[in-house]
Each structure stands twice: as structure tokens, then as C-alpha cells.
mmCIF file of C-alpha atoms and ligand atoms in Angstrom:
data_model
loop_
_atom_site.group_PDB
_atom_site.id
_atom_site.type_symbol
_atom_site.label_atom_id
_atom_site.label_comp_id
_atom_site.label_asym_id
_atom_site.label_seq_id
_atom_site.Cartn_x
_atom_site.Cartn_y
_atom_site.Cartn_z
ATOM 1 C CA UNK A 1 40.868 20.970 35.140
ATOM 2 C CA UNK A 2 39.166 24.428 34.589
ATOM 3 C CA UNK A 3 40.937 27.675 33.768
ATOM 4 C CA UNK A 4 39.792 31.256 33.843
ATOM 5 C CA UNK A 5 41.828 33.582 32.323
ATOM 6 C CA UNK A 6 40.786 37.770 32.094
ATOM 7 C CA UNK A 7 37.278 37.033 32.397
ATOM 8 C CA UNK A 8 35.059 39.305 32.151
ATOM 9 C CA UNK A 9 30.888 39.639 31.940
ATOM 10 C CA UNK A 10 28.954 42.599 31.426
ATOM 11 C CA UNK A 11 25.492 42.361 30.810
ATOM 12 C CA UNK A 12 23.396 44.026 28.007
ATOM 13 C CA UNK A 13 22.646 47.565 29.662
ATOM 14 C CA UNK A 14 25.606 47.692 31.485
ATOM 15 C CA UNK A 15 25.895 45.436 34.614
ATOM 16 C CA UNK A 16 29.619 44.024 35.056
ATOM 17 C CA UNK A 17 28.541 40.938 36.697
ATOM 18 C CA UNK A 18 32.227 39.371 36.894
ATOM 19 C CA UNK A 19 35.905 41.571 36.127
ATOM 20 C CA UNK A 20 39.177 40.321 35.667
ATOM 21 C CA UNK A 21 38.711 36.713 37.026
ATOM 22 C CA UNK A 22 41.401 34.406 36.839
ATOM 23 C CA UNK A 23 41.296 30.828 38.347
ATOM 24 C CA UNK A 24 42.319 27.299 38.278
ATOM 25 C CA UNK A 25 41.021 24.665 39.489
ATOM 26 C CA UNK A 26 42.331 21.018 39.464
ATOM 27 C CA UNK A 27 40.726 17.818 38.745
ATOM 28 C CA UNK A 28 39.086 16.575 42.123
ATOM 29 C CA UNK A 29 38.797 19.677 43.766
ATOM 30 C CA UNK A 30 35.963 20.583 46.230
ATOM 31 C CA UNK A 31 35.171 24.505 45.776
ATOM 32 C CA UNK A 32 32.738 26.744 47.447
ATOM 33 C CA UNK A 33 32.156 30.115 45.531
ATOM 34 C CA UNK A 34 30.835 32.351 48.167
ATOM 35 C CA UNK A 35 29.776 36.106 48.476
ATOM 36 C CA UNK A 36 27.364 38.884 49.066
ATOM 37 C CA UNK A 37 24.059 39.038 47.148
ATOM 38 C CA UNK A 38 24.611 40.551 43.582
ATOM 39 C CA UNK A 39 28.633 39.690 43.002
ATOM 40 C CA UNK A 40 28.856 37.206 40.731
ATOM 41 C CA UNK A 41 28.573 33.831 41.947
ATOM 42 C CA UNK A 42 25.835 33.018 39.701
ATOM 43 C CA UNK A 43 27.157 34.536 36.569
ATOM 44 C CA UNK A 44 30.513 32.732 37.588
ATOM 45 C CA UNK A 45 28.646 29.041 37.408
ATOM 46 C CA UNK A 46 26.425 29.887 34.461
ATOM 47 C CA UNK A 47 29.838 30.699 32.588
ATOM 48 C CA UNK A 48 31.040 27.005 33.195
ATOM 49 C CA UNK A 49 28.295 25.161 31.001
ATOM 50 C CA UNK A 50 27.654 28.409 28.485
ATOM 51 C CA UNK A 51 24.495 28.881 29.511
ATOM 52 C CA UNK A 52 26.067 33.028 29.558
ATOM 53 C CA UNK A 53 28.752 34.270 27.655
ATOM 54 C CA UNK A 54 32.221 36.350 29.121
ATOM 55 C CA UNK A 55 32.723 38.906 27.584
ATOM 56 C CA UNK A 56 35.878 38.589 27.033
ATOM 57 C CA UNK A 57 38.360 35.816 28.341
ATOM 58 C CA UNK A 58 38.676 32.598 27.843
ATOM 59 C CA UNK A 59 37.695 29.413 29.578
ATOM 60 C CA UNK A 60 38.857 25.649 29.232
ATOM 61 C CA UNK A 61 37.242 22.839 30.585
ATOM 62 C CA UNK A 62 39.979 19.974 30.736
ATOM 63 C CA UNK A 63 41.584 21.653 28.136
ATOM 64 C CA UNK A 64 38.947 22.404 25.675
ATOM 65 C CA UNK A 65 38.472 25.901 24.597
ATOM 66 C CA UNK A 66 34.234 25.728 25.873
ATOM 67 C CA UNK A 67 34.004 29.892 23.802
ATOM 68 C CA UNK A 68 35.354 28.166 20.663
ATOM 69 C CA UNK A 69 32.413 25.153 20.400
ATOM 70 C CA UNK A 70 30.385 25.104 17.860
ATOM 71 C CA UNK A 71 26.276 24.782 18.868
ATOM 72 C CA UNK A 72 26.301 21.565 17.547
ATOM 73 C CA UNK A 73 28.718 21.005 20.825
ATOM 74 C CA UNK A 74 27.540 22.601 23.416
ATOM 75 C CA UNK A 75 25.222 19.699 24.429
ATOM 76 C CA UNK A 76 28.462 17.275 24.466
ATOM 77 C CA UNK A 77 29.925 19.775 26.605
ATOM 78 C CA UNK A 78 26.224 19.921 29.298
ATOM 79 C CA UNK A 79 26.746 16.255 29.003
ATOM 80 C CA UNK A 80 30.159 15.992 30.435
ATOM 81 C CA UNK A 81 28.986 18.323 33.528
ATOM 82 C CA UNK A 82 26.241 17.334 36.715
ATOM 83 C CA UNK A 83 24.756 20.531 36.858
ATOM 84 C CA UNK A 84 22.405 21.329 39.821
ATOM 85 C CA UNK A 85 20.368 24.349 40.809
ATOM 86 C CA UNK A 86 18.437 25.609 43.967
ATOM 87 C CA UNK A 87 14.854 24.693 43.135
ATOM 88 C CA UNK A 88 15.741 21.110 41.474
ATOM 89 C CA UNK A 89 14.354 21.630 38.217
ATOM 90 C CA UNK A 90 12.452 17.829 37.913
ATOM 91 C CA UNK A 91 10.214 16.462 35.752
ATOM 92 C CA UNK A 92 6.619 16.247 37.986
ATOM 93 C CA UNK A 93 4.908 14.078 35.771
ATOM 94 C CA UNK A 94 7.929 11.408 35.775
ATOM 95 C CA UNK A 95 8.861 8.592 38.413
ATOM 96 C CA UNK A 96 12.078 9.160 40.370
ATOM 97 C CA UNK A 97 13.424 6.279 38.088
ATOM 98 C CA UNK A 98 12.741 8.201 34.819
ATOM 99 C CA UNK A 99 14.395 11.539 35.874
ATOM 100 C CA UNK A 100 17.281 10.052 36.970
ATOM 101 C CA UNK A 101 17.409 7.485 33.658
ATOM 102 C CA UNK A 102 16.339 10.455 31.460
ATOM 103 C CA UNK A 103 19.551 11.979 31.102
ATOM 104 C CA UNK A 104 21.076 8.546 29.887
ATOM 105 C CA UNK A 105 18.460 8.006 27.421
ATOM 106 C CA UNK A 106 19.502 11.154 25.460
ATOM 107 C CA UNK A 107 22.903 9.636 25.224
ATOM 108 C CA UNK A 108 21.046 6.369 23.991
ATOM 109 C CA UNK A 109 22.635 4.098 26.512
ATOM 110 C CA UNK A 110 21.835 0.626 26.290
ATOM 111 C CA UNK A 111 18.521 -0.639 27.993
ATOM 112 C CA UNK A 112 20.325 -2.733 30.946
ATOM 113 C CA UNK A 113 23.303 -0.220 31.411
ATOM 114 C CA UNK A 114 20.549 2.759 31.725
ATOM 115 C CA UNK A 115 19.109 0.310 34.770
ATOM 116 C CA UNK A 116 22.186 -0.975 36.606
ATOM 117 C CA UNK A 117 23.548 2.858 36.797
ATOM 118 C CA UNK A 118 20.478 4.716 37.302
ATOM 119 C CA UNK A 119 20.119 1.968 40.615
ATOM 120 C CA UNK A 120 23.365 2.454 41.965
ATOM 121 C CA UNK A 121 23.061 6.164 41.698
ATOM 122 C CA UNK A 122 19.470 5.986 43.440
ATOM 123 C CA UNK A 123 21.647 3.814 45.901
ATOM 124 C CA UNK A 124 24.100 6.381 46.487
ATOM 125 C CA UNK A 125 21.905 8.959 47.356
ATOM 126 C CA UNK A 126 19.292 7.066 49.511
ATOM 127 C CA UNK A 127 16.519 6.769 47.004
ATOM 128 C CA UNK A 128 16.496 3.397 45.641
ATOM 129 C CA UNK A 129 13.185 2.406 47.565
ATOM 130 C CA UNK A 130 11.575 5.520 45.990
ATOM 131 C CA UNK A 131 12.450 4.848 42.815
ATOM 132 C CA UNK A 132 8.858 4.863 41.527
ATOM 133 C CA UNK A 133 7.497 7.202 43.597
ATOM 134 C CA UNK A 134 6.579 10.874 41.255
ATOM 135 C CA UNK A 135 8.616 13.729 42.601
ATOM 136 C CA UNK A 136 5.564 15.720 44.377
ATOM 137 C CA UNK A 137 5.443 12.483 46.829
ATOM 138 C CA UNK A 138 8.854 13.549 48.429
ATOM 139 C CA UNK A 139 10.377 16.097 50.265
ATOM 140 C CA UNK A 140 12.574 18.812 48.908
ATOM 141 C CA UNK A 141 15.772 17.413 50.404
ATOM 142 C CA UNK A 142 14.800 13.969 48.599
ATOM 143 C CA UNK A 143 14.018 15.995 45.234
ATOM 144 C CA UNK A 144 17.116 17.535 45.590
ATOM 145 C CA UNK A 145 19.239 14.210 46.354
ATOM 146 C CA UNK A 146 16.982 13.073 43.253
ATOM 147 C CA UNK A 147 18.394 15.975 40.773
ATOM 148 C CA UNK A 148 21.868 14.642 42.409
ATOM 149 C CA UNK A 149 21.640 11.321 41.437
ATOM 150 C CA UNK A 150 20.456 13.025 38.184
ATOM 151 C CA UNK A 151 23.574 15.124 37.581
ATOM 152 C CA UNK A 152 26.057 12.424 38.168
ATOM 153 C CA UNK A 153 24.127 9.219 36.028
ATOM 154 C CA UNK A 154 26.751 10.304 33.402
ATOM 155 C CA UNK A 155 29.769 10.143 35.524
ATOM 156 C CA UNK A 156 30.858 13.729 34.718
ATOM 157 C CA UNK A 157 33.801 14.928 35.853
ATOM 158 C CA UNK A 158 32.699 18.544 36.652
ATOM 159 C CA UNK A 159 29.415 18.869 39.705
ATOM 160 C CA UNK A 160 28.422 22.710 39.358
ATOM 161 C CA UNK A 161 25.664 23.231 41.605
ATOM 162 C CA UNK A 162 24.060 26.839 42.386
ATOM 163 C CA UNK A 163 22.736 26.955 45.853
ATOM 164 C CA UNK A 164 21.722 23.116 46.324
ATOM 165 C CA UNK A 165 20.880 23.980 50.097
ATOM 166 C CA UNK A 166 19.180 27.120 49.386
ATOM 167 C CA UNK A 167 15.803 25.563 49.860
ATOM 168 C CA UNK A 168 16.339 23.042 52.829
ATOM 169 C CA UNK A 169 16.529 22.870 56.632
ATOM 170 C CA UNK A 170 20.153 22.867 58.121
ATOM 171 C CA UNK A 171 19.825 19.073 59.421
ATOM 172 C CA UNK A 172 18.984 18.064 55.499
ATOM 173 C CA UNK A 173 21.571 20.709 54.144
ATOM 174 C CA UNK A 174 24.149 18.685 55.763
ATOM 175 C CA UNK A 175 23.148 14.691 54.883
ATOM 176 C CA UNK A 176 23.273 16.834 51.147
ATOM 177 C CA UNK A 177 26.495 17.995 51.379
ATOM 178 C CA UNK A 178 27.633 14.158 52.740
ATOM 179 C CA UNK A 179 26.284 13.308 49.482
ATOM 180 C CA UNK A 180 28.323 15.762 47.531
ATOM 181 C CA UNK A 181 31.586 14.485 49.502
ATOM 182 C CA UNK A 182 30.948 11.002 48.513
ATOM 183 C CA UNK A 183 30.764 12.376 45.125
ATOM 184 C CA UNK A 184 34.130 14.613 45.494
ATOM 185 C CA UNK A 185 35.365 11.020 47.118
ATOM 186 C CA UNK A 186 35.349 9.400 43.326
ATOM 187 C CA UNK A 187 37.414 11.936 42.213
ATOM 188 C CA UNK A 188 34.711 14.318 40.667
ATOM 189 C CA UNK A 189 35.499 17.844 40.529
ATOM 190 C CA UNK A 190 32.565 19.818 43.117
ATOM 191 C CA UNK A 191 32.123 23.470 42.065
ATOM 192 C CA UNK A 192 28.978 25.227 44.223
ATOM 193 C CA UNK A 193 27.851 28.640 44.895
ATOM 194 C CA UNK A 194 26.247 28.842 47.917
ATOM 195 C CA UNK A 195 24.703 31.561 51.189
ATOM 196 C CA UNK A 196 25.123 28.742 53.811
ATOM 197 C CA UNK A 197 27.925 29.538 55.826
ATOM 198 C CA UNK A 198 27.484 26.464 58.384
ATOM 199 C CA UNK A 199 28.250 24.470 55.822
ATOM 200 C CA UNK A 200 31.324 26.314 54.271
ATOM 201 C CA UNK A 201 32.422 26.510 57.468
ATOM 202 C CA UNK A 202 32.074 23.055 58.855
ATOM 203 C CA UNK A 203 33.649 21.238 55.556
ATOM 204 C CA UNK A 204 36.874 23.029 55.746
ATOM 205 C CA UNK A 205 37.041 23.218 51.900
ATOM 206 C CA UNK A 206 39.327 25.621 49.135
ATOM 207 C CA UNK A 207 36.729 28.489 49.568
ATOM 208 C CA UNK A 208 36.553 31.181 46.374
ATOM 209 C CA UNK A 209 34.877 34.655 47.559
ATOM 210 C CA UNK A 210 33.580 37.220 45.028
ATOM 211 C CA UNK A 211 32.669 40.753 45.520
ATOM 212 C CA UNK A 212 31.544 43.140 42.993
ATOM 213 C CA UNK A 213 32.334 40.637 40.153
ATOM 214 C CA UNK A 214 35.868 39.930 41.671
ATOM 215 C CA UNK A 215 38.017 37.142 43.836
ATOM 216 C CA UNK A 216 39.288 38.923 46.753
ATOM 217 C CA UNK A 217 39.676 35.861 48.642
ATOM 218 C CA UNK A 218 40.736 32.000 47.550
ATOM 219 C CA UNK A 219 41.601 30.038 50.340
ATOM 220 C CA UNK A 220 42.621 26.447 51.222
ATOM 221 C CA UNK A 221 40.633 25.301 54.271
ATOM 222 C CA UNK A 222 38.622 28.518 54.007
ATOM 223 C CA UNK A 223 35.758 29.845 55.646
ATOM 224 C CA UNK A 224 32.527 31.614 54.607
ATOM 225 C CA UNK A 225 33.184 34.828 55.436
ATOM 226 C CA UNK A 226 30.390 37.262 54.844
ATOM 227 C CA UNK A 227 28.052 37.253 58.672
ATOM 228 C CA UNK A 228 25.425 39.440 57.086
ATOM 229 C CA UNK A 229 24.630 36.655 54.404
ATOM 230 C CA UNK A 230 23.536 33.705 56.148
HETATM 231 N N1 ATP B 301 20.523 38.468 32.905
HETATM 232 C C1 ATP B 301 21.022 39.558 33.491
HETATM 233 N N2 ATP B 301 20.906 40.762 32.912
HETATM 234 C C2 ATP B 301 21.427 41.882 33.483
HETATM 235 N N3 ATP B 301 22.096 41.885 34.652
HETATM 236 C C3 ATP B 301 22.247 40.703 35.275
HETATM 237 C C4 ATP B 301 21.720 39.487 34.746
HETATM 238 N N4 ATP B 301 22.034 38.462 35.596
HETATM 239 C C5 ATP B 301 22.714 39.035 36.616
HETATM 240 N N5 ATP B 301 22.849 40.360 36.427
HETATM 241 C C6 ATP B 301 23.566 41.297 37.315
HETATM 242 O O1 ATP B 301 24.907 40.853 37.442
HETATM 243 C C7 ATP B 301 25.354 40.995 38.797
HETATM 244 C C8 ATP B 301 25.769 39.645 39.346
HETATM 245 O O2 ATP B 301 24.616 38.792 39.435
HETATM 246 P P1 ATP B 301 24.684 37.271 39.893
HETATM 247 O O3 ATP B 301 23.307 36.712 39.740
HETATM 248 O O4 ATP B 301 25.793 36.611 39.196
HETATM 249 O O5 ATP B 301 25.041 37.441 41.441
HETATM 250 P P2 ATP B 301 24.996 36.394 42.644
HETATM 251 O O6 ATP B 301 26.245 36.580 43.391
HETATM 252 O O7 ATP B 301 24.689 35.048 42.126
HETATM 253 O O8 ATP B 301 23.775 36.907 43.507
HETATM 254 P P3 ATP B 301 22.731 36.085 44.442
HETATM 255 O O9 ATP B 301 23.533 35.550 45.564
HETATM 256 O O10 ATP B 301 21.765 37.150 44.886
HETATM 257 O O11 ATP B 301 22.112 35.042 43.573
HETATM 258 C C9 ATP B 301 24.198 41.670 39.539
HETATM 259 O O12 ATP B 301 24.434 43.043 39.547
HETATM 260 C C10 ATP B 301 22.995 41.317 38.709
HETATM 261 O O13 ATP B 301 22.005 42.308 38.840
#
């Protein structure tokens, strides 16, 4: 479960990225953040794992208080989150296998666990038979199903993702976002920001719009909203 309450970012020299924003949103939801370029959306999702600051507010993360941690928690808190961006953000020098197993070694799972997990995950998204290919060898919808399989090798309960489709054909956008339902399927909370307003459209999902750092729109079964953005 995440709650907003009053929150509020300005920037150092004055830009009020997000006002006022108040929001729930329960365990297992799917939840597109949409608007114009400039309002928020961004700012909104880098709030979620700290990586910026409200400036005044407060937000809890199944009922933690994530303003209140101290640094030496604020990795615990990343690791309990799948966090994905736009341009993938892999490791070129590493096999598919070590990205995704990366993010379980800095938890020090055991040897055989990091394997059977890191597998299934490459399973779920498609990749198993690429496992030791190096990211450069694959296209950028299988890097981005790679930073997937990435985000969720912890089982978090939170996917925040920041324009996953931003970089791919429509055809690929969509086997992505079949990806991302199999993942909301387990019961994982989806949070994404995103411009693509086939896709908002055609999943029929709770859809959160922001303008000029505020919600002036959360619907069930929403749409995208904004025809000047695609
Ligand atoms: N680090 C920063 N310093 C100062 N101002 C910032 C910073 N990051 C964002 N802003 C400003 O805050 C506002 C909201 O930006 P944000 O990136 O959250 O919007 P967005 O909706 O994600 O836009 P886009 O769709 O273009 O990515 C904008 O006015 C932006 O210029």
C-alpha cells in the first residue's frame, strides 16, 4: 500500500514540480501516471524510492514512513521496489545472466537460490535462451524485458517504471506491457509513468493524470487523455 498525503516538491530555484498530491494506492494495483511534458510524472516516481525529496508531505510505503529512514535504510527500502527506467540502465560488459543475478548477489543470496530464480525470471520474460548473451547482442525491447526480469529477481512488491516503452516500437511496447500484466497477475503492485496512449488506452487500467504538478484526473478503467502527447 502507498500513501501520499500534502505532497509537495519544489525544486532548488523555484520549480514546483508536484503540489498538494494526495493518493492511495492498494496492494496489487495496476497504475498508469500520465500527463503533458513537464507536470510531474517523473518527480512523482522518483519520490517513491527517495531518489528526490517532497518538500513537504509525507509518504508510506506499506506503512513505513520512507522521509523518516535513516541512509543506512534507504537501500533496504530500493531493495523492496523493481524499479525500471526508459533507457534500461544495464551493465554492457555483463551477460544477461549476471544483470539479472546481480541484484541478488548484493542481498548475498545463496549460490543455487541466485540460479533457480534468476532462470525462472529469464523464463518469464522470454530470455532464458539468451541468458549468456552481453546486452549489446539484443534488441532494446529484449534489454528492456532484461532490466524487467532485473527489477522483479527480488520479488518486490512495488514495480515503478518511468517510461518502459519510451524507446520501443508499438508491436514490442505491447508483448512489454503483457509482461508487466503477468507481473501485476502475482499480485505485485505496477506503478508507471508513461507518453503511450495506445497502451493506456488498450489495458483499461486505474489511470492517474497530472498537470502542472497536480491530479486532476484518477480514474478506474481510465484512458490516456492528453492527444497532443503521443
Ligand atoms: N532536478 C530538477 N531541478 C529543477 N527542476 C526540475 C528538476 N527535475 C524536474 N524539474 C522541473 O519540475 C517539473 C516537473 O518535471 P518532471 O520531470 O517531473 O516532469 P514529467 O512529467 O516527468 O515530464 P516529461 O514527461 O517531459 O518527462 C518541470 O517543470 C521540470 O522542469
Amino acid at each position: 500500500m502507498l500513501e501520499m498525503t500534502d505532497v509537495s516538491k519544489t525544486y532548488p530555484g523555484g520549480n514546483v514540480a508536484l503540489r498538494n498530491i494526495n493518493i492511495r494506492i492498494e496492494q496489487g494495483e495496476f497504475v498508469f501516471i500520465v500527463g503533458p511534458s513537464g507536470a510531474g510524472k517523473s518527480t512523482f516516481i522518483k519520490l517513491l524510492f527517495r531518489e528526490v525529496l517532497p518538500t513537504s508531505g509525507s509518504i508510506r510505503l506499506n506503512d513505513v514512513d520512507i522521509l523518516n529512514l535513516t541512509a543506512k535504510e534507504v537501500p533496504y527500502l530500493r531493495r523492496q521496489l523493481g524499479i525500471i527506467f526508459q533507457d534500461y540502465r544495464l551493465l554492457p560488459d555483463r551477460t544477461v545472466y549476471d544483470n539479472v543475478a546481480f541484484a541478488m548477489q548484493v542481498i548475498e543470496a545463496p549460490y543455487r537460490k541466485i540460479k533457480r530464480r534468476v532462470m525462472n525470471v529469464l523464463d518469464l520474460v522470454g530470455l532464458r535462451r539468451r541468458a549468456y548473451s552481453k546486452p549489446n547482442e539484443l534488441s532494446g525491447g529484449e534489454q528492456q524485458r532484461i532490466a524487467i526480469a532485473r527489477a522483479i529477481v527480488n520479488s518486490p512488491s512495488l514495480v515503478i517504471a518511468d517510461e518502459p516503452t519510451g524507446n520501443l516500437d508499438p508491436e514490442t511496447s505491447m508483448e512489454i506491457m503483457e509482461i508487466f500484466q503477468e507481473i501485476n497477475n502475482t499480485g505485485t503492485t505496477i506503478i508507471m509513468a508513461t507518453h503511450d496512449k495506445e497502451i493506456v488506452d488498450s489495458m483499461g487500467k486505474r489511470v492517474i493524470a497530472i498537470e502542472h504538478g497536480e491530479i486532476v484526473r484518477d480514474e478506474l478503467n481510465g484512458v490516456y487523455g492528453y492527444e497532443s502527447e503521443q
